[in-house]
Coordinates of C-alpha atoms in Angstrom, one line a residue:
M1 CA -16.4 -17.6 16.0
D2 CA -18.7 -17.4 13.0
S3 CA -21.0 -14.9 14.8
I4 CA -18.0 -12.7 15.4
A5 CA -16.9 -13.0 11.8
K6 CA -20.3 -11.8 10.6
M7 CA -20.9 -9.2 13.2
P8 CA -23.0 -6.2 11.9
R9 CA -21.1 -2.9 12.0
E10 CA -22.7 0.5 11.5
R11 CA -20.9 2.7 9.1
R12 CA -21.2 6.5 8.8
W13 CA -22.1 7.9 5.4
N14 CA -20.3 11.1 4.8
I15 CA -22.0 12.4 1.6
L16 CA -19.9 15.3 0.5
P17 CA -22.0 18.4 -0.3
A18 CA -22.2 19.8 -3.9
D19 CA -19.7 22.6 -4.4
A20 CA -21.0 25.7 -6.2
R21 CA -17.8 25.9 -8.1
G22 CA -18.5 22.7 -9.9
A23 CA -20.4 24.1 -12.9
E24 CA -17.7 26.6 -13.8
L25 CA -14.9 24.0 -13.4
A26 CA -16.9 21.5 -15.5
A27 CA -17.3 24.0 -18.2
R28 CA -13.7 25.0 -18.3
L29 CA -12.5 21.4 -18.3
R30 CA -15.2 20.3 -20.7
T31 CA -16.3 17.5 -18.4
S32 CA -19.4 16.6 -16.5
P33 CA -20.5 18.4 -13.3
L34 CA -20.2 15.1 -11.5
I35 CA -16.5 14.7 -12.5
A36 CA -15.9 18.3 -11.5
Q37 CA -17.4 17.6 -8.1
M38 CA -15.1 14.6 -7.8
L39 CA -12.1 16.9 -8.5
L40 CA -13.3 19.4 -6.0
N41 CA -13.6 16.7 -3.4
R42 CA -10.0 15.9 -4.0
G43 CA -8.9 19.4 -3.4
I44 CA -8.6 20.3 -7.1
S45 CA -10.3 23.6 -7.7
T46 CA -8.5 25.4 -10.5
F47 CA -8.4 24.8 -14.3
E48 CA -4.7 24.2 -14.2
Q49 CA -4.9 21.7 -11.3
G50 CA -7.8 19.9 -13.0
Q51 CA -6.0 19.7 -16.3
A52 CA -2.8 18.3 -14.6
F53 CA -4.9 15.7 -12.8
L54 CA -6.9 14.5 -15.8
T55 CA -3.9 14.5 -18.1
P56 CA -0.8 13.5 -16.0
S57 CA 2.6 14.3 -17.4
L58 CA 6.1 13.1 -16.6
N59 CA 7.0 16.8 -16.5
D60 CA 5.1 17.0 -13.2
L61 CA 7.8 14.9 -11.5
H62 CA 9.9 17.1 -9.2
N63 CA 13.5 17.7 -9.8
P64 CA 15.4 14.9 -7.9
A65 CA 18.0 17.5 -6.8
L66 CA 15.4 18.8 -4.4
L67 CA 15.6 15.6 -2.3
P68 CA 17.6 16.1 0.9
G69 CA 20.9 14.4 0.7
I70 CA 20.6 13.2 -2.9
Q71 CA 23.4 15.2 -4.5
P72 CA 26.3 13.9 -2.3
A73 CA 24.8 10.4 -2.6
A74 CA 24.6 10.5 -6.4
E75 CA 28.1 12.0 -6.7
R76 CA 29.5 9.2 -4.5
I77 CA 27.8 6.5 -6.4
A78 CA 28.8 8.0 -9.7
R79 CA 32.5 8.1 -8.5
A80 CA 32.2 4.4 -7.5
I81 CA 30.9 3.5 -10.9
R82 CA 33.7 5.5 -12.6
D83 CA 36.4 3.9 -10.4
G84 CA 35.1 0.4 -10.6
E85 CA 34.4 0.1 -6.9
S86 CA 32.3 -2.7 -5.5
I87 CA 28.8 -1.4 -4.6
V88 CA 26.2 -3.4 -2.7
I89 CA 22.5 -2.4 -2.4
Y90 CA 21.0 -3.4 1.0
G91 CA 17.2 -3.7 0.3
D92 CA 14.1 -4.6 2.3
Y93 CA 12.1 -7.7 1.8
D94 CA 8.7 -6.3 0.9
V95 CA 7.5 -5.1 -2.6
D96 CA 8.7 -1.6 -2.0
G97 CA 12.2 -2.8 -1.0
I98 CA 12.3 -5.4 -3.8
T99 CA 11.4 -2.9 -6.5
A100 CA 13.7 -0.2 -5.0
T101 CA 16.6 -2.7 -5.1
A102 CA 15.9 -3.6 -8.7
I103 CA 15.7 0.1 -9.8
L104 CA 19.0 1.0 -8.3
W105 CA 20.7 -2.3 -9.5
H106 CA 19.6 -1.7 -13.1
A107 CA 20.6 2.0 -12.9
I108 CA 24.2 1.1 -11.8
K109 CA 24.4 -1.7 -14.4
V110 CA 23.3 0.5 -17.2
L111 CA 26.0 3.0 -16.2
G112 CA 28.6 0.3 -16.2
G113 CA 29.0 -0.1 -12.4
N114 CA 30.0 -3.2 -10.4
V115 CA 27.0 -3.9 -8.2
D116 CA 25.5 -6.6 -6.1
Y117 CA 22.6 -6.7 -3.6
Y118 CA 21.8 -8.0 -0.1
I119 CA 18.3 -8.7 1.1
P120 CA 17.8 -9.7 4.8
H121 CA 15.7 -12.7 5.7
R122 CA 12.3 -11.6 7.1
I123 CA 12.2 -14.2 9.9
E124 CA 15.9 -14.8 10.8
E125 CA 17.1 -11.1 10.5
G126 CA 13.9 -9.0 10.8
Y127 CA 13.2 -5.6 9.6
G128 CA 15.9 -3.0 8.9
V129 CA 19.7 -2.9 8.6
N130 CA 21.3 -5.3 11.0
A131 CA 24.8 -4.9 12.3
E132 CA 25.9 -8.5 11.5
A133 CA 25.0 -8.2 7.9
I134 CA 26.9 -4.8 7.5
T135 CA 29.9 -6.4 9.1
Q136 CA 29.9 -9.3 6.6
L137 CA 29.4 -6.9 3.7
C138 CA 32.4 -4.8 4.8
E139 CA 34.6 -7.9 5.3
A140 CA 33.6 -9.0 1.8
G141 CA 35.4 -6.0 0.3
H142 CA 32.5 -3.8 -0.7
K143 CA 33.6 -0.1 -0.7
L144 CA 30.1 1.4 -0.8
I145 CA 26.8 0.2 0.7
V146 CA 23.6 1.8 -0.3
T147 CA 20.4 1.0 1.6
V148 CA 17.0 1.3 0.0
D149 CA 13.6 1.4 1.8
C150 CA 15.4 1.0 5.2
G151 CA 18.3 2.3 7.3
V152 CA 17.2 5.7 8.8
T153 CA 17.3 4.2 12.3
A154 CA 20.5 2.1 11.7
I155 CA 22.8 4.0 14.0
D156 CA 24.8 1.0 15.2
A157 CA 25.2 -0.4 11.7
A158 CA 26.4 2.9 10.4
K159 CA 29.1 3.0 13.1
I160 CA 30.3 -0.4 11.9
A161 CA 30.6 0.7 8.3
R162 CA 32.4 4.0 9.3
D163 CA 34.9 2.2 11.6
R164 CA 35.8 -0.1 8.7
G165 CA 36.3 2.7 6.2
V166 CA 33.2 1.8 4.1
D167 CA 31.0 4.5 2.9
L168 CA 27.3 4.0 3.7
I169 CA 24.5 5.8 1.9
I170 CA 21.0 5.5 3.4
T171 CA 17.9 6.0 1.3
D172 CA 14.6 5.6 3.2
H173 CA 11.2 7.0 3.8
H174 CA 10.2 5.6 7.2
E175 CA 10.0 7.4 10.5
W176 CA 13.3 8.2 12.4
K177 CA 14.1 8.6 16.0
H178 CA 14.3 11.9 17.8
R179 CA 16.7 13.1 20.4
A180 CA 15.0 12.9 23.8
A181 CA 16.0 16.5 24.7
D182 CA 14.8 18.0 21.4
K183 CA 11.9 16.4 19.6
S184 CA 12.5 18.7 16.6
A185 CA 16.1 17.3 16.1
A186 CA 16.6 14.0 14.4
D187 CA 18.8 11.3 15.9
L188 CA 20.2 9.9 12.7
P189 CA 23.0 7.5 11.6
E190 CA 26.4 9.0 10.9
C191 CA 27.1 8.1 7.3
H192 CA 28.1 9.5 3.9
A193 CA 24.6 10.7 3.0
I194 CA 20.9 10.1 4.0
V195 CA 18.4 10.5 1.2
H196 CA 14.9 10.9 2.7
P197 CA 11.9 13.0 1.5
R198 CA 11.0 14.3 4.9
L199 CA 14.4 15.0 6.5
P200 CA 15.2 18.7 7.0
A201 CA 18.1 20.0 5.0
C202 CA 20.2 23.0 6.0
G203 CA 19.4 25.9 3.7
Q204 CA 17.1 23.9 1.6
A205 CA 13.3 24.0 1.2
A206 CA 11.3 20.9 2.2
Y207 CA 10.9 18.4 -0.6
P208 CA 7.5 19.0 -2.3
N209 CA 6.4 15.3 -1.9
P210 CA 7.0 14.0 1.6
H211 CA 5.2 10.8 0.7
L212 CA 7.6 9.1 -1.7
C213 CA 8.0 5.4 -1.0
G214 CA 11.3 3.5 -1.0
A215 CA 11.0 2.7 -4.7
G216 CA 10.1 6.4 -5.4
V217 CA 13.3 7.5 -3.6
A218 CA 15.4 4.9 -5.5
F219 CA 13.9 6.1 -8.8
K220 CA 14.8 9.7 -7.9
L221 CA 18.3 8.7 -6.9
A222 CA 18.8 6.7 -10.1
W223 CA 17.7 9.8 -12.0
E224 CA 20.2 12.0 -10.1
I225 CA 23.0 9.4 -10.6
G226 CA 22.4 9.6 -14.3
K227 CA 22.9 13.4 -14.2
A228 CA 26.0 13.1 -12.1
T229 CA 27.6 10.6 -14.5
S230 CA 26.7 12.7 -17.5
G231 CA 28.0 15.9 -16.0
A232 CA 25.0 17.7 -17.4
A233 CA 21.6 18.9 -16.2
K234 CA 19.9 16.1 -18.3
V235 CA 20.6 12.4 -18.6
S236 CA 21.5 10.8 -21.9
E237 CA 18.8 9.5 -24.2
E238 CA 19.8 5.9 -23.5
Y239 CA 19.5 6.5 -19.7
R240 CA 16.2 8.4 -20.2
A241 CA 14.8 5.2 -21.8
F242 CA 15.9 3.2 -18.8
L243 CA 14.2 5.7 -16.4
L244 CA 11.0 5.3 -18.4
E245 CA 11.3 1.6 -18.1
A246 CA 11.9 1.9 -14.3
T247 CA 8.6 3.7 -13.8
A248 CA 7.0 0.2 -14.0
L249 CA 9.0 -0.9 -10.9
A250 CA 8.4 2.4 -9.2
A251 CA 4.6 2.0 -9.7
L252 CA 4.7 -1.5 -8.2
G253 CA 6.4 -0.2 -5.0
T254 CA 4.3 3.0 -4.8
I255 CA 0.9 1.2 -5.0
A256 CA 1.9 -1.8 -2.9
D257 CA 3.3 0.4 -0.1
V258 CA 0.0 2.3 0.2
V259 CA 1.5 5.8 0.0
P260 CA -0.9 8.6 -1.0
L261 CA -1.6 8.4 -4.8
K262 CA -1.5 12.1 -5.4
G263 CA 1.0 14.5 -7.0
E264 CA 4.1 12.8 -8.4
N265 CA 3.2 9.5 -6.7
R266 CA 0.1 9.4 -8.9
V267 CA 2.2 10.4 -11.9
L268 CA 4.6 7.5 -11.3
A269 CA 1.7 5.1 -10.8
H270 CA -0.1 6.3 -13.9
F271 CA 2.9 5.9 -16.3
G272 CA 4.3 2.9 -14.5
L273 CA 1.0 0.9 -14.8
K274 CA 1.1 1.6 -18.6
G275 CA 4.8 0.7 -18.7
L276 CA 4.2 -2.7 -16.9
V277 CA 2.2 -3.9 -19.9
H278 CA 5.0 -3.2 -22.4
S279 CA 8.0 -3.8 -20.1
R280 CA 11.1 -5.3 -21.6
L281 CA 12.3 -6.5 -18.2
T282 CA 12.3 -10.3 -18.2
G283 CA 11.2 -10.5 -14.6
I284 CA 8.2 -8.3 -15.1
Q285 CA 7.2 -10.3 -18.2
A286 CA 7.4 -13.6 -16.2
L287 CA 5.5 -12.1 -13.3
L288 CA 2.7 -10.9 -15.5
A289 CA 2.5 -14.2 -17.3
S290 CA 2.3 -16.1 -14.0
A291 CA -0.6 -13.9 -12.9
K292 CA -2.3 -14.3 -16.4
L293 CA -2.1 -10.6 -16.9
A294 CA 0.2 -10.5 -20.0
G295 CA -1.1 -8.0 -22.5
K296 CA -4.0 -6.8 -20.3
K297 CA -4.7 -3.2 -19.2
L298 CA -3.6 -2.9 -15.6
D299 CA -4.8 -0.8 -12.7
A300 CA -4.0 -0.5 -9.0
Y301 CA -6.3 -3.5 -8.3
H302 CA -4.0 -5.8 -10.3
V303 CA -1.0 -4.6 -8.3
G304 CA -2.7 -4.8 -4.9
F305 CA -4.4 -8.1 -5.3
L306 CA -2.4 -10.1 -7.9
L307 CA 1.1 -8.8 -8.4
A308 CA 2.2 -7.5 -5.0
P309 CA 1.1 -10.7 -3.1
R310 CA 3.2 -12.8 -5.4
L311 CA 6.3 -10.6 -4.9
N312 CA 5.7 -10.5 -1.2
A313 CA 5.1 -14.2 -0.9
C314 CA 8.7 -15.3 -1.2
G315 CA 9.8 -12.9 1.5
R316 CA 7.0 -14.1 3.8
M317 CA 7.4 -17.8 3.1
G318 CA 11.0 -18.1 2.1
H319 CA 13.6 -15.4 1.0
A320 CA 12.8 -12.2 -0.9
R321 CA 16.1 -12.4 -2.8
E322 CA 14.3 -14.7 -5.2
A323 CA 12.0 -11.9 -6.3
V324 CA 15.0 -9.5 -6.6
E325 CA 16.8 -12.1 -8.7
M326 CA 13.8 -12.4 -11.0
L327 CA 13.7 -8.6 -11.5
T328 CA 17.4 -8.2 -12.0
R329 CA 19.8 -11.0 -13.2
A330 CA 17.5 -13.8 -14.2
D331 CA 17.1 -14.9 -17.9
R332 CA 13.6 -15.8 -19.1
A333 CA 13.8 -19.5 -18.1
Q334 CA 15.0 -18.6 -14.6
A335 CA 12.5 -15.8 -14.3
D336 CA 9.6 -18.2 -15.3
K337 CA 10.8 -20.7 -12.7
I338 CA 11.0 -18.1 -9.9
A339 CA 7.5 -16.7 -10.9
A340 CA 6.1 -20.3 -10.6
D341 CA 7.8 -20.6 -7.2
L342 CA 6.2 -17.3 -6.1
E343 CA 2.8 -18.6 -7.2
R344 CA 3.3 -21.7 -5.0
S345 CA 4.5 -19.6 -2.1
N346 CA 1.5 -17.3 -2.5
R347 CA -0.9 -20.2 -2.3
Q348 CA 0.9 -21.5 0.8
R349 CA 0.7 -18.1 2.3
Q350 CA -3.0 -17.9 1.7
A351 CA -3.7 -21.1 3.5
I352 CA -1.6 -20.1 6.5
E353 CA -3.1 -16.7 6.6
K354 CA -6.6 -18.1 6.7
Q355 CA -5.8 -20.3 9.7
I356 CA -4.2 -17.4 11.6
A357 CA -7.1 -15.1 10.8
E358 CA -9.5 -17.6 12.3
Q359 CA -7.4 -17.9 15.4
A360 CA -7.1 -14.1 15.7
I361 CA -10.8 -13.6 15.4
A362 CA -11.3 -16.3 18.1
Q363 CA -9.0 -14.3 20.4
V364 CA -11.1 -11.2 19.9
A365 CA -14.2 -13.1 20.9
E366 CA -12.6 -14.9 23.9
R367 CA -11.2 -11.7 25.3
N368 CA -14.4 -9.7 24.6
M369 CA -12.2 -7.1 22.8
D370 CA -14.8 -5.7 20.4
R371 CA -16.1 -3.2 22.9
D372 CA -15.9 0.6 23.1
D373 CA -13.4 0.6 25.9
C374 CA -10.9 -1.5 23.9
R375 CA -9.7 0.7 21.1
G376 CA -6.5 -1.1 20.0
F377 CA -5.8 -4.8 19.6
V378 CA -2.7 -6.8 20.4
L379 CA -3.1 -10.4 19.4
G380 CA -0.5 -13.1 19.7
M381 CA 0.0 -16.8 19.7
E382 CA 2.9 -19.3 19.9
G383 CA 3.6 -20.8 16.5
W384 CA 2.1 -18.1 14.3
H385 CA 4.1 -17.6 11.1
A386 CA 5.8 -14.2 11.3
G387 CA 5.7 -13.8 7.5
V388 CA 2.0 -13.4 7.2
I389 CA 0.8 -11.7 10.3
G390 CA 0.9 -8.3 8.7
I391 CA -1.8 -9.4 6.2
V392 CA -3.9 -10.8 8.9
A393 CA -3.5 -7.5 10.8
S394 CA -5.0 -5.8 7.8
R395 CA -8.0 -8.1 7.8
I396 CA -8.6 -7.6 11.5
V397 CA -8.5 -3.8 11.1
G398 CA -10.9 -4.2 8.2
R399 CA -13.3 -6.3 10.3
F400 CA -13.2 -4.5 13.6
H401 CA -11.8 -1.1 12.7
R402 CA -9.2 -0.9 15.5
P403 CA -5.5 -0.4 15.2
T404 CA -4.1 -4.0 15.4
V405 CA -0.7 -5.5 16.2
M406 CA -0.2 -9.2 15.5
V407 CA 2.7 -10.9 17.3
A408 CA 4.2 -14.2 16.3
L409 CA 5.6 -15.8 19.4
N410 CA 8.3 -18.4 18.8
N411 CA 11.0 -19.8 21.1
G412 CA 10.9 -16.9 23.5
H413 CA 11.0 -14.2 20.8
G414 CA 8.1 -12.2 19.4
Q415 CA 8.0 -10.6 16.0
G416 CA 5.1 -8.3 15.3
S417 CA 3.4 -6.4 12.5
G418 CA 0.7 -3.8 12.8
R419 CA -1.8 -1.9 10.7
S420 CA -3.7 1.2 11.7
I421 CA -6.8 3.3 11.1
A422 CA -7.0 6.9 10.0
G423 CA -6.0 9.3 12.7
F424 CA -3.9 6.8 14.8
H425 CA -0.1 7.0 14.1
L426 CA 1.1 3.5 14.6
A427 CA 4.8 4.1 14.6
Q428 CA 4.4 6.8 17.3
A429 CA 2.2 4.4 19.3
L430 CA 5.0 1.8 19.2
Q431 CA 7.5 4.4 20.3
A432 CA 5.3 5.2 23.3
C433 CA 5.5 1.5 24.3
V434 CA 9.2 1.0 23.3
G435 CA 10.2 0.1 26.9
H436 CA 8.6 -3.3 26.3
L437 CA 10.2 -3.9 22.9
Q438 CA 13.6 -4.8 21.5
G439 CA 13.0 -2.6 18.4
C440 CA 10.3 -1.1 16.2
G441 CA 9.9 0.9 13.1
G442 CA 7.5 1.9 10.3
H443 CA 5.1 4.7 9.6
E444 CA 1.6 6.0 10.3
M445 CA -0.4 3.1 8.9
A446 CA 1.9 0.1 9.1
A447 CA 4.8 -0.8 11.4
G448 CA 6.8 -3.7 12.7
L449 CA 8.4 -4.7 16.0
S450 CA 10.4 -7.3 17.9
M451 CA 10.2 -8.3 21.6
D452 CA 11.0 -10.8 24.2
S453 CA 8.0 -13.1 24.6
A454 CA 8.0 -12.5 28.3
N455 CA 7.1 -8.8 27.6
F456 CA 4.0 -9.6 25.5
E457 CA 1.3 -9.0 28.1
A458 CA 3.1 -5.8 29.3
F459 CA 3.2 -4.5 25.8
R460 CA -0.4 -5.5 25.2
N461 CA -1.5 -3.5 28.3
A462 CA 0.6 -0.5 27.4
F463 CA -0.6 -0.4 23.8
E464 CA -4.3 -0.7 24.8
K465 CA -3.9 2.1 27.3
Y466 CA -2.2 4.3 24.7
A467 CA -4.9 3.6 22.2
M468 CA -7.6 4.6 24.7
T469 CA -6.0 8.0 24.9
Q470 CA -5.7 8.4 21.1
V471 CA -8.7 6.7 19.5
S472 CA -12.0 8.5 20.0
K473 CA -15.3 6.7 20.0
D474 CA -16.2 8.2 16.6
M475 CA -13.0 6.7 15.2
L476 CA -14.3 3.2 15.9
R477 CA -17.1 3.8 13.3
P478 CA -15.7 3.5 9.8
E479 CA -16.7 6.2 7.5
L480 CA -17.9 5.8 3.9
R481 CA -16.8 9.0 2.1
I482 CA -19.3 9.4 -0.7
D483 CA -18.5 11.8 -3.5
A484 CA -22.0 12.6 -4.6
E485 CA -25.6 11.5 -4.9
A486 CA -26.6 10.2 -8.2
E487 CA -29.7 8.5 -9.8
I488 CA -29.6 5.2 -11.6
K489 CA -30.2 7.0 -14.9
D490 CA -26.9 8.9 -14.5
V491 CA -24.8 5.8 -14.3
G492 CA -23.7 4.5 -17.7
S493 CA -20.6 3.6 -19.7
A494 CA -19.8 7.2 -20.5
L495 CA -19.7 8.1 -16.8
I496 CA -17.6 5.1 -15.9
A497 CA -15.1 6.1 -18.6
D498 CA -14.9 9.5 -17.1
L499 CA -14.5 8.1 -13.6
E500 CA -11.5 6.0 -14.7
R501 CA -9.7 9.1 -15.7
L502 CA -9.5 9.9 -12.0
G503 CA -7.3 6.9 -11.4
P504 CA -5.0 5.2 -10.5
F505 CA -7.0 4.7 -7.3
G506 CA -5.5 4.0 -3.9
Q507 CA -4.5 5.8 -0.7
A508 CA -5.7 9.4 -0.7
N509 CA -7.3 8.9 -4.1
A510 CA -10.1 6.4 -3.4
R511 CA -12.2 5.0 -6.2
P512 CA -15.1 7.4 -6.6
M513 CA -18.2 6.3 -4.5
L514 CA -21.7 7.4 -5.3
C515 CA -25.0 6.9 -3.4
C516 CA -28.4 6.2 -4.9
M517 CA -31.2 7.0 -2.5
G518 CA -34.6 5.3 -2.4
V519 CA -34.0 2.7 -5.1
E520 CA -36.3 -0.2 -5.4
V521 CA -35.3 -3.9 -5.2
A522 CA -36.5 -5.0 -8.7
A523 CA -36.4 -8.8 -8.2
P524 CA -35.7 -11.3 -5.4
P525 CA -32.0 -11.0 -4.4
R526 CA -30.0 -14.2 -4.4
R527 CA -26.8 -15.5 -2.9
V528 CA -24.0 -16.2 -5.3
G529 CA -20.4 -17.4 -5.2
A530 CA -18.7 -20.7 -4.3
D531 CA -19.6 -20.2 -0.6
L532 CA -22.8 -18.2 -1.3
S533 CA -21.3 -15.3 0.6
H534 CA -22.1 -12.6 -2.0
L535 CA -25.3 -10.9 -2.9
Q536 CA -26.7 -10.4 -6.4
M537 CA -29.7 -8.2 -7.1
T538 CA -31.2 -5.7 -9.5
V539 CA -32.3 -2.2 -8.5
R540 CA -34.7 0.2 -10.2
Q541 CA -35.3 3.9 -10.1
N542 CA -37.7 5.9 -12.3
G543 CA -38.0 3.1 -14.8
K544 CA -34.2 2.5 -15.2
S545 CA -32.7 -0.8 -13.8
L546 CA -29.1 -1.9 -13.2
P547 CA -27.6 -5.2 -11.8
C548 CA -25.7 -5.1 -8.6
I549 CA -23.1 -7.2 -6.8
A550 CA -22.5 -6.9 -3.1
F551 CA -19.5 -8.8 -1.9
R552 CA -19.7 -10.5 1.5
M553 CA -23.3 -9.4 2.0
G554 CA -25.0 -12.7 1.2
N555 CA -26.6 -12.8 4.6
L556 CA -28.7 -9.9 3.6
A557 CA -30.6 -11.9 1.0
E558 CA -33.3 -12.9 3.5
Q559 CA -33.7 -9.3 4.7
L560 CA -34.5 -7.9 1.2
C561 CA -37.6 -8.4 -0.9
T562 CA -38.9 -7.2 -4.2
G563 CA -40.3 -3.7 -4.1
Q564 CA -38.4 -2.8 -1.0
K565 CA -36.9 0.8 -0.9
I566 CA -33.2 1.0 0.1
D567 CA -30.3 3.4 -0.1
I568 CA -27.1 2.1 -1.7
A569 CA -23.5 3.3 -1.7
I570 CA -22.0 2.1 -4.9
E571 CA -18.9 2.1 -7.2
A572 CA -19.9 2.0 -10.9
E573 CA -17.9 -0.4 -13.0
M574 CA -18.0 -2.3 -16.3
N575 CA -18.5 -6.0 -15.9
E576 CA -17.0 -8.3 -18.5
Y577 CA -18.5 -11.8 -19.0
N578 CA -18.2 -14.1 -22.0
G579 CA -16.8 -11.2 -24.0
R580 CA -19.6 -8.8 -23.3
R581 CA -19.3 -5.6 -21.3
S582 CA -22.1 -4.1 -19.3
V583 CA -22.6 -1.6 -16.5
Q584 CA -22.8 -3.0 -13.0
L585 CA -23.0 -1.5 -9.6
Q586 CA -20.7 -2.8 -6.9
V587 CA -22.6 -2.1 -3.7
R588 CA -20.4 -1.1 -0.8
D589 CA -23.1 -0.5 1.8
I590 CA -26.9 -0.7 2.2
R591 CA -29.2 1.4 4.3
F592 CA -32.7 0.2 5.0
A593 CA -35.4 2.9 4.9
G594 CA -36.3 4.0 8.4
Q595 CA -33.8 1.7 10.2
V596 CA -30.4 2.0 11.7
N597 CA -27.8 1.0 9.1
R598 CA -27.3 -2.7 9.7
T599 CA -24.9 -3.7 7.0
E600 CA -22.0 -5.8 8.1
S601 CA -18.4 -5.2 7.3
A602 CA -18.8 -6.4 3.7
G603 CA -16.3 -4.3 1.9
V604 CA -13.2 -5.2 4.0
D605 CA -11.1 -6.6 1.2
A606 CA -11.9 -3.8 -1.2
T607 CA -11.1 -1.0 1.3
T608 CA -7.8 -2.6 2.4
A609 CA -6.7 -4.0 -1.0
P610 CA -3.2 -2.5 -1.2
M611 CA -2.4 -3.7 2.3
M612 CA -3.3 -7.4 1.6
R613 CA 0.1 -8.4 0.7

């Protein structure tokens, strides 16, 4: 298994060519040609676009009234608040669903409404809106049910609510079903309103940002509810202050759900990350303290690696309502206790995840799956913990670069979670194999499913056959998208400060990557880290030297020697150690002069950070 874990994997370097428009754009924006090139690489070619990107503004958020279905939804919720009706929010159990639930709960509370929430159990109830839960909520006397981050496929559950005279509002951003006879027509639940950024609306233009996550949709709905209750085009000053506070929750959901960080998603992430540090929400304060991040400047890394895993841990190992409780009703003592519980759950999750990952990699080796004619993985085992298989799927994708579905088989039932690669639409792939499943849902890069264990092999065969038709041989080679070539002398603290202005980084706005060609290894490289799996070295070019760290590349120490010329793909960063800050290069790949690229899959964790939840 160890040989599989450290298998070399060639990666394509796609060095983007210099754009002739860079000099003019740099002059107009008063920035460096390198930063102008980064903007052009991201499709930003005008002065106005560049200015908006480098100086995000809340004014760049789209009018929530543009969202399909939002006005009838907001008006119905506003009426329920006014009339004192019992409202319940039905949320999902991941970070996006947890934060979406918290946003809407706080919004209704601020406006004086009577609101509760319901979060399904990941293992016992599975993904989505289940009919039994809707029945119970109707019988409990709730007059209005609002889903967040789920529900667009809940046709049966919607009928139950309708038959019992309970209004159901669905807010979601996931894929929906289509009528078999007409692929352009949606097969949607019948309910009071559906709020969804990609749904067609009669007589209405498409929403400008089709990539809102569940928390983003909840934020926009909260905004529109504020307008509906005020009876004006703008919300009150008190409610505006709440919305500013809510950007912190929206940022957590947006970054954790791996939606494209561009346009208004990036605006929400930008201001929300700033808001996290100064948040007055007790639950956020407790969460930051637990992660030892109180008072620190936060970026997308902190959400992807430190905060999101804690919020997700309770849903994976226990019940996600604990996290919602922390972010809504809990006082500081309760919030601190829940945050400590999340920390313990996260450590437990990490141990189980490691064991399952080892077993999954062993399955790949035993079945000889890492070959060109196997372009999609379905891995499963009796006894796997269904709460952590999605994270392991991310790791398998990072290591082998194939769309991967992990299935936990327990007592005749299979619960699965999948992650994909660019160009392979996972939700559509599952729909193509739906005859072997009890249910499925999700989006392009991540999805879930349930099945009868007896259908596992049939599903595996169907998925592998479908992947062979959709995944080209070139797609099996991961690509490093390199923004520009630079020399060691170009990389300093001033450049790094400019690069940080391009953040927050994540899906569709990757951290800028540079390459330095023909640099010289300046001293003997050495293995570092507790398990000696990392590589530390110094490189030199034209008399200028900089230290490097290459995570998971420790095995290359014996292949490198002083004076050797190499090409390196790098991310420039400031390293802080013992209170001192210095420039450091994080090496993402190495090419040996005159040889085929032999670097192993060293940057797995960095490239899939937001999905490691």
